[in-house]
GROMACS .gro file of C-alpha atoms in nm:
model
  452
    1UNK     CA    1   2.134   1.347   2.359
    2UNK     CA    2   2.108   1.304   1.954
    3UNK     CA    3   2.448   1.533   1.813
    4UNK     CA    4   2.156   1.729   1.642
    5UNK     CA    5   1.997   1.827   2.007
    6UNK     CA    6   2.362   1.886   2.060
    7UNK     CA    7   2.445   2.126   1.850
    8UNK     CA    8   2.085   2.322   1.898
    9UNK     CA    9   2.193   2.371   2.224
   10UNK     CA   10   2.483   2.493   2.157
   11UNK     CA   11   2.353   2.755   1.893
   12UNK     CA   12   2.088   2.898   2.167
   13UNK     CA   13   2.341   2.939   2.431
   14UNK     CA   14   2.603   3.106   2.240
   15UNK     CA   15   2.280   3.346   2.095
   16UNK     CA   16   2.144   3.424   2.458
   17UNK     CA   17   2.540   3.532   2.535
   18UNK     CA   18   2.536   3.772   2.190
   19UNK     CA   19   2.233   3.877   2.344
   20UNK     CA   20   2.361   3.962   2.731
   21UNK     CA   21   2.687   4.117   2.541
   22UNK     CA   22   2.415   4.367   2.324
   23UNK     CA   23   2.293   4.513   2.691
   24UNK     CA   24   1.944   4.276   2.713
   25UNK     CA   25   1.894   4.213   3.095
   26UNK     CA   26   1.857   3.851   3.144
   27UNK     CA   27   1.465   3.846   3.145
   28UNK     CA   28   1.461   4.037   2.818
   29UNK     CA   29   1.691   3.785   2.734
   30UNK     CA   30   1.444   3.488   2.823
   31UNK     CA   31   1.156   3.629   2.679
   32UNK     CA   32   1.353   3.650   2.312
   33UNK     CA   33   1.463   3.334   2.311
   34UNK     CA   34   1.123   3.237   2.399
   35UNK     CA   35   0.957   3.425   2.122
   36UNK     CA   36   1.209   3.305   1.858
   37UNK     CA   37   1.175   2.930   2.003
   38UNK     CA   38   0.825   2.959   1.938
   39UNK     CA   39   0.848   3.146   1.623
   40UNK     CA   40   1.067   2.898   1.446
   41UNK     CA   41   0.827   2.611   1.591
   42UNK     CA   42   0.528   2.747   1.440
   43UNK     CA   43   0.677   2.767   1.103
   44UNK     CA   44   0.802   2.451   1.136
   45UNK     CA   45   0.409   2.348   1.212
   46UNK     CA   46   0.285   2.613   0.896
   47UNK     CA   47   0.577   2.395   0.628
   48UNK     CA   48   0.400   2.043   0.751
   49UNK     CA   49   0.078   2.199   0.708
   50UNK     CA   50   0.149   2.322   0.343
   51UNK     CA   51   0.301   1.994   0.252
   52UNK     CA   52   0.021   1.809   0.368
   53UNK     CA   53  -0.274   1.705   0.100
   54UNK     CA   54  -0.544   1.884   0.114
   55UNK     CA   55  -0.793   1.570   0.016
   56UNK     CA   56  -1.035   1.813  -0.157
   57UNK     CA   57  -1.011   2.197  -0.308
   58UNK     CA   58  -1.080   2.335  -0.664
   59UNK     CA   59  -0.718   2.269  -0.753
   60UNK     CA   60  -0.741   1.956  -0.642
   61UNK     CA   61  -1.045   1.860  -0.780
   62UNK     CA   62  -0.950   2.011  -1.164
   63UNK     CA   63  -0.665   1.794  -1.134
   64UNK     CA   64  -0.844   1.483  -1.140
   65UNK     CA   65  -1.064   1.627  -1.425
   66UNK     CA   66  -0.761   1.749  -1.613
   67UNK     CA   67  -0.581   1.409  -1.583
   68UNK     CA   68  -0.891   1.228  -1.648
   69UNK     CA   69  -0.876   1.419  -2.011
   70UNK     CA   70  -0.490   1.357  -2.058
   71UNK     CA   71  -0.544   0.930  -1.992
   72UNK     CA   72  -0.836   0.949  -2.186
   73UNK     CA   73  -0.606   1.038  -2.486
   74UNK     CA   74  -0.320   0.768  -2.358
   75UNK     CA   75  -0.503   0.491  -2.202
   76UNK     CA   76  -0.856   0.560  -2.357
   77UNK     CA   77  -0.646   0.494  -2.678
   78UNK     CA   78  -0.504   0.177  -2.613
   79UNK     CA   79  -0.805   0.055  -2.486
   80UNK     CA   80  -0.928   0.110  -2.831
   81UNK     CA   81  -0.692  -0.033  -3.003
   82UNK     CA   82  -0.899  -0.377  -3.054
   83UNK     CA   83  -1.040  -0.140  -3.335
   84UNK     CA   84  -0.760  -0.054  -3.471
   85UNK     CA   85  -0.627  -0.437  -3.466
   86UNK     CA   86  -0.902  -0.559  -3.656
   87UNK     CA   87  -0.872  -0.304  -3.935
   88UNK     CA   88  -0.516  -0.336  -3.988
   89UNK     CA   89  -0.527  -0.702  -3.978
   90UNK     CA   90  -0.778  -0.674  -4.302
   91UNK     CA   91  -0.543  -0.392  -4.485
   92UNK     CA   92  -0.213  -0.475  -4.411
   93UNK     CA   93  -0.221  -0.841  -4.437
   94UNK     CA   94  -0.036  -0.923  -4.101
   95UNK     CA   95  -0.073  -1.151  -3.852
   96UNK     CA   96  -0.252  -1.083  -3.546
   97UNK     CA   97   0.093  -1.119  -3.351
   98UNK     CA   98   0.211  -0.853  -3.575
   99UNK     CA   99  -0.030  -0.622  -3.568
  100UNK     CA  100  -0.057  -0.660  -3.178
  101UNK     CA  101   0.271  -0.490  -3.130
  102UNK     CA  102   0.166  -0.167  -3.261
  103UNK     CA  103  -0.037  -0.104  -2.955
  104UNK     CA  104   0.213  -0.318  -2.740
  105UNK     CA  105   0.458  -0.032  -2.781
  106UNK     CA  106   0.188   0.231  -2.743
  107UNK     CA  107   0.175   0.062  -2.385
  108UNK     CA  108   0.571  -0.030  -2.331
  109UNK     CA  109   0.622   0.342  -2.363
  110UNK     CA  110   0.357   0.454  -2.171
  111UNK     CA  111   0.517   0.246  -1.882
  112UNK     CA  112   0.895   0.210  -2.015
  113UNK     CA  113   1.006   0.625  -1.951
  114UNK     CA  114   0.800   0.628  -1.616
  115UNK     CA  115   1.091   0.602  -1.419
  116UNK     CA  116   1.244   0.920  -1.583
  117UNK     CA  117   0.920   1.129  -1.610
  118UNK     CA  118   0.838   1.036  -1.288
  119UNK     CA  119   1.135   1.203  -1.143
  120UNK     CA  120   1.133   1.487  -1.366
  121UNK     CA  121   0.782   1.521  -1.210
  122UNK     CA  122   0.957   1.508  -0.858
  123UNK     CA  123   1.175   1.768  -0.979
  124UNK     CA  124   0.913   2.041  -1.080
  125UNK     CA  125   0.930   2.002  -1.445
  126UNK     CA  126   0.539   1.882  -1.476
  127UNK     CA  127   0.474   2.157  -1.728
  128UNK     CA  128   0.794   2.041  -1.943
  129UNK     CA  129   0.667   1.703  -1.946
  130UNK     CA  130   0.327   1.742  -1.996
  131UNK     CA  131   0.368   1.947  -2.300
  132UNK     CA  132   0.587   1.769  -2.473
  133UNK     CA  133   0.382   1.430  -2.435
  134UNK     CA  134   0.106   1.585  -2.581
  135UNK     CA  135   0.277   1.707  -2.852
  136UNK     CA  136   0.415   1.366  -2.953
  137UNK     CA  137   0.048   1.182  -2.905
  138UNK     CA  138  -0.107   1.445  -3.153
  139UNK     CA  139   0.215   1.435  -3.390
  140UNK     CA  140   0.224   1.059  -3.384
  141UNK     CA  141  -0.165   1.008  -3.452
  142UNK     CA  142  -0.174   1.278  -3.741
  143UNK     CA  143   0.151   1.090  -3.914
  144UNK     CA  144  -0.001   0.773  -3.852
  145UNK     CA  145  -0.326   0.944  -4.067
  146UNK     CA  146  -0.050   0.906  -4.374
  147UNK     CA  147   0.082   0.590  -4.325
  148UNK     CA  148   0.025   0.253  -4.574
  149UNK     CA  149   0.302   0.016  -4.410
  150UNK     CA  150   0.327  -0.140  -4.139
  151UNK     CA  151   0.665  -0.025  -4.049
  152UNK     CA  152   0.566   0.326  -4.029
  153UNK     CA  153   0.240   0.272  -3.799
  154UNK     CA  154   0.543   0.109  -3.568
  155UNK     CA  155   0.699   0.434  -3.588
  156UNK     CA  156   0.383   0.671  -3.563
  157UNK     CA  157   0.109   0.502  -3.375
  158UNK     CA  158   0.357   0.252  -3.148
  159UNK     CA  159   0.695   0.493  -3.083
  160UNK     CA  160   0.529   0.869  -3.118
  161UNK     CA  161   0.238   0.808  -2.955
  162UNK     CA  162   0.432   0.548  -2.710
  163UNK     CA  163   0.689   0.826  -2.613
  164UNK     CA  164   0.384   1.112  -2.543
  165UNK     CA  165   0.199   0.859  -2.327
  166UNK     CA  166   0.505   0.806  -2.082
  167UNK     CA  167   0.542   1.174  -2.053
  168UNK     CA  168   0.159   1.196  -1.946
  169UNK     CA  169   0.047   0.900  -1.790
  170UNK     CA  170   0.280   0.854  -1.483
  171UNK     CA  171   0.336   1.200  -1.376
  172UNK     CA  172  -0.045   1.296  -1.376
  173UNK     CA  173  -0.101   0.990  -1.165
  174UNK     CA  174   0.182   1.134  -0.944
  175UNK     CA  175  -0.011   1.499  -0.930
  176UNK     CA  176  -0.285   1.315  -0.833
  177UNK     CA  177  -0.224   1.157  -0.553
  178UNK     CA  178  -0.020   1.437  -0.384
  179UNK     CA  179  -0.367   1.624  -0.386
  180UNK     CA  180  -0.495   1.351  -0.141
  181UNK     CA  181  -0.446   1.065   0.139
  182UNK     CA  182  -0.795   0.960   0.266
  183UNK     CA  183  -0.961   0.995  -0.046
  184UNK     CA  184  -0.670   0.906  -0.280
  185UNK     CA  185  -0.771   0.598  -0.434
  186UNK     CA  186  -1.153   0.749  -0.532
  187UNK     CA  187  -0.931   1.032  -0.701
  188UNK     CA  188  -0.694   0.835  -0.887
  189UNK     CA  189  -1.044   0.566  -0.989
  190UNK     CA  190  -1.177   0.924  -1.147
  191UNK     CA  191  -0.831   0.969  -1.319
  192UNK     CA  192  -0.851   0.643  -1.446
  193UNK     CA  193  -1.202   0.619  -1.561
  194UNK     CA  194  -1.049   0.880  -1.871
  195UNK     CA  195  -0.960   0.534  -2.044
  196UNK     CA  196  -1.362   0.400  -2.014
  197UNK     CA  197  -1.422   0.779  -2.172
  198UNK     CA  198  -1.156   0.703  -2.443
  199UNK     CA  199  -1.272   0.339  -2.477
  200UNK     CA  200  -1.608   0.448  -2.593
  201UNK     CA  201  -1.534   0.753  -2.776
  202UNK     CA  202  -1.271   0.647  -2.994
  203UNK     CA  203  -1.433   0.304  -3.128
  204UNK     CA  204  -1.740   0.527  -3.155
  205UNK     CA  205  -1.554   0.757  -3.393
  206UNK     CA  206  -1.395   0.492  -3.620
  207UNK     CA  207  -1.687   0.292  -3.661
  208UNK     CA  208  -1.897   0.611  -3.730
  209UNK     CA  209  -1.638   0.760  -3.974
  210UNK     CA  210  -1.439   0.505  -4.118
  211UNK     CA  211  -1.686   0.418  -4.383
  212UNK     CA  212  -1.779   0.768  -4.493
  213UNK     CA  213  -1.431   0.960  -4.455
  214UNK     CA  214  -1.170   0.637  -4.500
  215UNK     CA  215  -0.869   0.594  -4.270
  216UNK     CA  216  -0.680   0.889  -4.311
  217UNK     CA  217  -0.968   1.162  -4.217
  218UNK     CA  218  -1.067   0.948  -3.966
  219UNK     CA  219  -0.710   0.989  -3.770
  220UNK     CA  220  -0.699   1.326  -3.839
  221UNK     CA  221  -1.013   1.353  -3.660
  222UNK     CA  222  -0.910   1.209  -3.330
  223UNK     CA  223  -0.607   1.380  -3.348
  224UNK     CA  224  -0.758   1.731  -3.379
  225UNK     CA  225  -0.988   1.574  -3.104
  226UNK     CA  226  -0.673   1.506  -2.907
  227UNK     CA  227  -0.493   1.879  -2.938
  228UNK     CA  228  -0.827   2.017  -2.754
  229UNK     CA  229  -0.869   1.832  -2.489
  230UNK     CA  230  -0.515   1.833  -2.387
  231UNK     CA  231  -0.500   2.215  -2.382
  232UNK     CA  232  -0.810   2.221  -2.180
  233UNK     CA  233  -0.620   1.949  -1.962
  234UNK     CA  234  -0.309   2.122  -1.916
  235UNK     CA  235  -0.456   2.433  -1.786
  236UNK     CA  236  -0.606   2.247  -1.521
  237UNK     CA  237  -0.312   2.032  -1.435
  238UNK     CA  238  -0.041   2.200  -1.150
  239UNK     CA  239   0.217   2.095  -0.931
  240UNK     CA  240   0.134   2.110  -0.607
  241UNK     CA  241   0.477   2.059  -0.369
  242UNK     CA  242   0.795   2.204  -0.369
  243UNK     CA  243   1.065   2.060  -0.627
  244UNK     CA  244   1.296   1.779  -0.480
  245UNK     CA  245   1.585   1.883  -0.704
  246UNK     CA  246   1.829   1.655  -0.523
  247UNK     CA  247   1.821   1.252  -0.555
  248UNK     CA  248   1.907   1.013  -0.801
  249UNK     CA  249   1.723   0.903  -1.073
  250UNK     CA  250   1.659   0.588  -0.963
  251UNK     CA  251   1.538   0.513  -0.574
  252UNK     CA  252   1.733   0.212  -0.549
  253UNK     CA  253   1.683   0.204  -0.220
  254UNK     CA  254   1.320   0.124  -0.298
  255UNK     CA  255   1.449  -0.259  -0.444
  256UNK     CA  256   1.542  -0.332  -0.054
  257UNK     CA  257   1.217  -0.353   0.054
  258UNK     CA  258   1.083  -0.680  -0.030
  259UNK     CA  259   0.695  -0.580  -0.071
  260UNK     CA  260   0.770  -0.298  -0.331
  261UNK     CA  261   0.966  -0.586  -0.526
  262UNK     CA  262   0.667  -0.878  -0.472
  263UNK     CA  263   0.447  -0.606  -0.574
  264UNK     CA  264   0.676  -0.500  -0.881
  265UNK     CA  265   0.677  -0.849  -0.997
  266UNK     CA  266   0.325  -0.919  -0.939
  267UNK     CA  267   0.184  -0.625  -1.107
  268UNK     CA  268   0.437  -0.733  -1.400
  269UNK     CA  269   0.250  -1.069  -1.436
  270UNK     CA  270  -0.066  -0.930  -1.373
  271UNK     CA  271  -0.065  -0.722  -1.701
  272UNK     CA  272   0.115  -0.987  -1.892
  273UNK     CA  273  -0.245  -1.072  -1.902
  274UNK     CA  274  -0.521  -0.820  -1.829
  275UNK     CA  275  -0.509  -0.658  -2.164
  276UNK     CA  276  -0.542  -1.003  -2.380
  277UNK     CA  277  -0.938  -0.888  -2.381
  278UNK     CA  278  -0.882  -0.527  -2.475
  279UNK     CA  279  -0.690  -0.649  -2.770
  280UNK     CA  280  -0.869  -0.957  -2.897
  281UNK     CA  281  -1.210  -0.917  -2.871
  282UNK     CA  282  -1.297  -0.808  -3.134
  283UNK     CA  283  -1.107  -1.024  -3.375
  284UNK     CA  284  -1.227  -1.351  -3.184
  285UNK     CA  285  -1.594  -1.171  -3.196
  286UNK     CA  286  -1.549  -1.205  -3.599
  287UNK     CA  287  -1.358  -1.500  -3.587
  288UNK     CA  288  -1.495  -1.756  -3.364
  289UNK     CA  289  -1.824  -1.600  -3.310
  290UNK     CA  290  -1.880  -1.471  -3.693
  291UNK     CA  291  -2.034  -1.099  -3.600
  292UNK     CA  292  -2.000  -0.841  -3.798
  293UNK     CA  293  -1.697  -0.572  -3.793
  294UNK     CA  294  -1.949  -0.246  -3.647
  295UNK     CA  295  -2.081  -0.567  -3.372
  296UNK     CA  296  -1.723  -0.653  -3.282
  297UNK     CA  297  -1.662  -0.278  -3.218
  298UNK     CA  298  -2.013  -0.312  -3.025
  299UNK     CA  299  -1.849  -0.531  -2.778
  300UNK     CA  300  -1.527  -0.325  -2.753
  301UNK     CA  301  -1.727  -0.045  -2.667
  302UNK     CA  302  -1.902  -0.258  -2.408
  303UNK     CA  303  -1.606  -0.385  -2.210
  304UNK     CA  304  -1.491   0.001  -2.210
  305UNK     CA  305  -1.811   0.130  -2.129
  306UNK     CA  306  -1.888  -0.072  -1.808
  307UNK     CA  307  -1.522   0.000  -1.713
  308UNK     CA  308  -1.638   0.304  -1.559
  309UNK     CA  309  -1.801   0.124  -1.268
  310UNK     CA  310  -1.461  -0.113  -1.250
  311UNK     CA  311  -1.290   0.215  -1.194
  312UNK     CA  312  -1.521   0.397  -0.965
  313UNK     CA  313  -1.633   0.088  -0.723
  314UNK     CA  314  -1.369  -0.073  -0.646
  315UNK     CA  315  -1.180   0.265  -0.578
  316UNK     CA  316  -1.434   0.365  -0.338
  317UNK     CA  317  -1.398  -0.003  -0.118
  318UNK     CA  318  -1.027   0.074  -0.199
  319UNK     CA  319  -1.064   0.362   0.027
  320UNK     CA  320  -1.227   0.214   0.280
  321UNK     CA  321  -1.087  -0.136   0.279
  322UNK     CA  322  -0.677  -0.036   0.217
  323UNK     CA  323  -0.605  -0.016  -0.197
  324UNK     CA  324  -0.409  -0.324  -0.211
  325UNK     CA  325  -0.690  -0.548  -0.063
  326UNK     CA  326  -0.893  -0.470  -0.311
  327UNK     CA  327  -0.606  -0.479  -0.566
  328UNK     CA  328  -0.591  -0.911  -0.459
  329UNK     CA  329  -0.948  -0.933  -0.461
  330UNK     CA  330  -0.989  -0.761  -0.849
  331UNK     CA  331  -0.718  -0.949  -0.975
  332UNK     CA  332  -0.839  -1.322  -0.854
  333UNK     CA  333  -1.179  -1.218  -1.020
  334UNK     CA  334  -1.003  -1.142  -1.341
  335UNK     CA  335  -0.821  -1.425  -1.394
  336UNK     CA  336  -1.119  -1.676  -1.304
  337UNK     CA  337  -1.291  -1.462  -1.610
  338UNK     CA  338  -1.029  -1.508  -1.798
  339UNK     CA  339  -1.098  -1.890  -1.797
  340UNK     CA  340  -1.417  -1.857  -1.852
  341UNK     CA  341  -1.367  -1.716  -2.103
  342UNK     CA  342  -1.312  -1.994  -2.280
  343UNK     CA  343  -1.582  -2.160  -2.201
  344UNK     CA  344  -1.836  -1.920  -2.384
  345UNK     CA  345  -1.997  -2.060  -2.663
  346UNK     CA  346  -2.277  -1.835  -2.789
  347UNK     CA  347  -2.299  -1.421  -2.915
  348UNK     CA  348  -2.535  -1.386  -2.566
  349UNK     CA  349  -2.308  -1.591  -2.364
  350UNK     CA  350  -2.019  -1.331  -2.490
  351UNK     CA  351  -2.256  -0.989  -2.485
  352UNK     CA  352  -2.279  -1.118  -2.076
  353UNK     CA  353  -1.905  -1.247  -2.010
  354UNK     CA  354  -1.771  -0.862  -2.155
  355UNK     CA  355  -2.022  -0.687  -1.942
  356UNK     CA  356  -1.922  -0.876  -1.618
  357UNK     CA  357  -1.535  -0.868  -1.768
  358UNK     CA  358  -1.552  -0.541  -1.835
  359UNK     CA  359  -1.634  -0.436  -1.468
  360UNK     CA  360  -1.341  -0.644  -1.323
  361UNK     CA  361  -1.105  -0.543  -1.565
  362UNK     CA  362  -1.135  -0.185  -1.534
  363UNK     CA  363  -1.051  -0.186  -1.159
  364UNK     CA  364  -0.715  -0.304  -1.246
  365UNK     CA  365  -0.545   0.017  -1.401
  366UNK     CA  366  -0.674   0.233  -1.073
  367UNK     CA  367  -0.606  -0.010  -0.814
  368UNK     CA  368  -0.270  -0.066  -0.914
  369UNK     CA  369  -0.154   0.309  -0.861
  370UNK     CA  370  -0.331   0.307  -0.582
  371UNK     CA  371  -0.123   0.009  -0.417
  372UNK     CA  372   0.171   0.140  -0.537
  373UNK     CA  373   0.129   0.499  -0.420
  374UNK     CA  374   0.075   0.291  -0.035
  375UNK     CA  375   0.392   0.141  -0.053
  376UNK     CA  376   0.551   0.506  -0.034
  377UNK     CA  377   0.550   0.721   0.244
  378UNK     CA  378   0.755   1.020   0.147
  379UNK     CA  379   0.538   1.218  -0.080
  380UNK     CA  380   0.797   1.404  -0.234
  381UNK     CA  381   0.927   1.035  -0.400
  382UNK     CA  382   0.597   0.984  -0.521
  383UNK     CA  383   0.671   1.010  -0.908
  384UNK     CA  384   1.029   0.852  -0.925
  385UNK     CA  385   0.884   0.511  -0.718
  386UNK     CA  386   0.551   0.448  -0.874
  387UNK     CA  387   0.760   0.509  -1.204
  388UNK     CA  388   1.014   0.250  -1.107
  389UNK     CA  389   0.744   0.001  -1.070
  390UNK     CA  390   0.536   0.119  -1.441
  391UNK     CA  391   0.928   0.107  -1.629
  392UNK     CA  392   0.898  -0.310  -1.486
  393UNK     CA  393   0.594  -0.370  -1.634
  394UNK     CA  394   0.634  -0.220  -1.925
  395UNK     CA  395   0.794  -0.550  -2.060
  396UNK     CA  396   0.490  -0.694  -1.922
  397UNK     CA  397   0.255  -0.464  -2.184
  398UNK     CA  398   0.548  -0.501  -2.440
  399UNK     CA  399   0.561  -0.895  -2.480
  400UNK     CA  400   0.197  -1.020  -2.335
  401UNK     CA  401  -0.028  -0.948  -2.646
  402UNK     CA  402   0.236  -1.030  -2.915
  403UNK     CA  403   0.271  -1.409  -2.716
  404UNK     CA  404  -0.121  -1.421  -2.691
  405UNK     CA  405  -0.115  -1.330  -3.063
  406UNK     CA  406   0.154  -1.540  -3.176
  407UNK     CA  407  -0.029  -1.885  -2.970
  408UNK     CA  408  -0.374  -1.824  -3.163
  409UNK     CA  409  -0.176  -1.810  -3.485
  410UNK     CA  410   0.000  -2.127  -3.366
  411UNK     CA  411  -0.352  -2.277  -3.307
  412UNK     CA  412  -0.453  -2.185  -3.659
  413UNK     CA  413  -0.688  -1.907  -3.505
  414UNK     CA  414  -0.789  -2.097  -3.220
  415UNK     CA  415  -0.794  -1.877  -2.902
  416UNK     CA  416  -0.806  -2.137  -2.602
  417UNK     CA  417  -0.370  -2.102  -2.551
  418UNK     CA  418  -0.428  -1.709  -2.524
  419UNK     CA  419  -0.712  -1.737  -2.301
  420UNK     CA  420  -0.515  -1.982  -2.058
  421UNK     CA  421  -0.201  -1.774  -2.074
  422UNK     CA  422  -0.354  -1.425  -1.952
  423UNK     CA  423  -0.544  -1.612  -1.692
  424UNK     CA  424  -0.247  -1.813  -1.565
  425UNK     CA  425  -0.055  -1.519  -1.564
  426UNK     CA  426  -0.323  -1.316  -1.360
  427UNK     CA  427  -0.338  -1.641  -1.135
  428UNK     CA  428   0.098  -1.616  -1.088
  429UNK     CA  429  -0.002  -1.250  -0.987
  430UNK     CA  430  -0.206  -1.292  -0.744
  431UNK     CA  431   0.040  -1.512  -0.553
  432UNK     CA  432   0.335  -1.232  -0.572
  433UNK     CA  433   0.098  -0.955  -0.476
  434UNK     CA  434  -0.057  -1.131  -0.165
  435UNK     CA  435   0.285  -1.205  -0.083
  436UNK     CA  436   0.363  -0.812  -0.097
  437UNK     CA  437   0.077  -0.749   0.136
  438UNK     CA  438   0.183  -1.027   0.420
  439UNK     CA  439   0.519  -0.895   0.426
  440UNK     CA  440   0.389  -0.488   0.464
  441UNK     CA  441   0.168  -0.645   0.725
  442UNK     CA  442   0.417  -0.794   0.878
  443UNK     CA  443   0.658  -0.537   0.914
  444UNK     CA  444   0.437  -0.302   1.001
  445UNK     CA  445   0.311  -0.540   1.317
  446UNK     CA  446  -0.076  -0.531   1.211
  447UNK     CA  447  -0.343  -0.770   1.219
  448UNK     CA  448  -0.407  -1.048   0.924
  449UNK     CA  449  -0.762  -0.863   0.820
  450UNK     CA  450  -0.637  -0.492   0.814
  451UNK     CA  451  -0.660  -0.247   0.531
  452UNK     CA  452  -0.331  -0.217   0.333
   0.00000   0.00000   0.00000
């Protein structure tokens, strides 16, 4: 007998002698304990139910749609940036590498303070957080609408807007997937699909406007753009469990289980790389290829465009097949197109390689939540862990396009030593993630084919 059976014991009999000392007869005795036995067991039964996710509902459903608005102004922005890169490379005289860590920060950010708004999430302070992340995105975009040097698009576009996308980004993907268990990685795809909605609209905008309003209008117009859809967003956006106001920071306990670490690592690597495309595009579109600047933003909103069926598919076989079987499977395509890459050598040949590279690509960003979000059982731990794992690959977002940037400027403009570094760091990935998945499997005694 468990000291907790113990001292349950203990508590009924000394209640059933209160009761015999209050003048209850023995049966009426029994039949109060019963009732109360029963009582307590039911609302133990009514709490498990409550915490449980409901896989569907309004609420649930408006949260997907309201963090579907909130990436599109994080992620859909980034995924943009290729836009922005090729414009400041023409007025600010910098160097790709340069230029590249503008939006590297916008990312490093994003991923860098997930660890902290992930718990703050945990802790019931979604509203807090939310708020002030989209404060700081519209603040940083409408600064960055007045800026001429390059050190103060750092500050604007890669700190302010940096800081308000790690306020938004990990804790709606933590709201999101407390909402739902069979259907979670389809809900988190829908989430995710914001950035193919950002990726189109934003290049859209600045190709449309640029010419006929200039730079700074242009900004302003996004950010105004911004500042509604994030009020619509956050109205739609609510916590769902009870706070967990207790616990550290940091689940360090988390680092002792060797697949959360492989996977940590993997998914670090794995981005070291994805975004080389996102980025460089449409610079080696104009460069290598010698399209115009409204073709290059063509193709950017191409690869953004088809992204919606990289987020959607794969994060419907995600649900069916396990999340980080799919997660391998996206990843070895990805680097393989990375590679071949390389090989293209005509505008067709490129028009085809970023419609099938745009479909791979986007599954990446919503099967790698998904994964993560596997690799956690407690829901209430949900936003500190899959932060952990976003504030490691940060450095991943932070250093990967500046290194692609800095080897084509090393190759005099050639892009063959970026294309081989994203895809043999998507390659490294796939070895660490696998490796994450064999030792779940293992320690979970299941088959080799099984969904994970």
């Amino acid at each position: 007998m468990s000291i907790h059976q113990a001292q349950t014991k203990n508590e009924k009999m000394n209640h059933s002698d209160n009761l015999r000392l209050s003048g209850h007869s023995s049966k009426e005795v029994e039949s109060r304990l019963r009732e109360e036995t029963q009582g307590q067991g039911s609302s133990q039964d009514a709490d498990d139910t409550s915490l449980a996710p409901p896989d569907g509902g309004i609420w649930a459903w408006l949260c997907v749609v309201g963090s579907h608005l909130a990436i599109l102004n994080n992620w859909g922005v980034i995924n943009s940036f290729g836009a922005f890169q090729s414009h400041y490379v023409q007025t600010l005289n910098r160097t790709p590498s340069d230029i590249a860590w503008i939006g590297s920060l916008e990312i490093f950010f994003l991923f860098f303070i997930g660890a902290f708004t992930g718990r703050l999430t945990d802790a019931g302070y979604f509203r807090c957080v939310a708020i002030t992340g989209s404060t700081l995105i519209v603040l940083g975009t409408m600064l960055a609408s007045i800026c001429t040097q390059y050190w103060q698009f750092i500050l604007t576009q890669g700190v302010c807007v940096g800081l308000g996308n790690g306020c938004l980004f990990c804790p709606t993907i933590a709201l999101v997937s407390t909402y739902f268990e069979k259907r979670r990685s389809l809900a988190i795809g829908i989430a995710a699909s914001g950035s193919c909605t950002g990726g189109i609209v934003f290049p859209a905008l600045v190709r449309q406007l640029l010419p006929r309003i200039g730079f700074g209008w242009t900004m302003r117009t996004i950010g105004f753009m911004q500042a509604g859809t994030m009020v619509i967003a956050l109205v739609m956006l609510k916590s769902r469990l009870p706070p967990r106001r207790t616990g550290p920071m940091i689940d360090w306990v988390a680092f002792r289980e060797l697949e959360y670490v492989f996977y940590a690592v993997g998914s670090f690597m794995c981005f070291w790389g994805t975004y080389f495309a996102f980025f460089f595009l449409a610079t080696y579109a104009r460069d290598i290829q010698g399209m115009s600047y409204a073709a290059s933003l063509d193709l950017l909103m191409i690869i953004n465009g088809v992204g919606f069926l990289g987020r959607l598919f794969p994060s419907h076989l995600a649900d069916k097949y396990g999340a980080m079987n799919m997660y391998i499977c996206w990843v070895a395509v990805c680097s393989l197109l990375i590679y071949v890459w390389a090989g293209v050598s005509s505008k067709a040949g490129l028009y085809v390689w970023t419609v099938v590279c745009g479909i791979a690509l986007g599954g990446i960003p919503s099967l790698f939540p998904s994964g993560l979000a596997s690799l956690t059982m407690d829901p209430s731990k949900q936003g500190s862990r899959i932060g952990m794992v976003f504030t490691v690959v940060s450095f991943g977002f932070l250093t990967g396009p500046s290194i692609e940037g800095a080897l084509i400027s090393a190759l005099d403009g050639r892009y063959i030593a970026g294309q081989v570094f994203a895809g043999t760091s998507l390659a490294v990935s796939l070895v660490f993630i696998t490796t994450a998945r064999e030792i779940k499997r293992r320690r979970t005694g299941l088959k080799v084919w099984v969904k994970i």
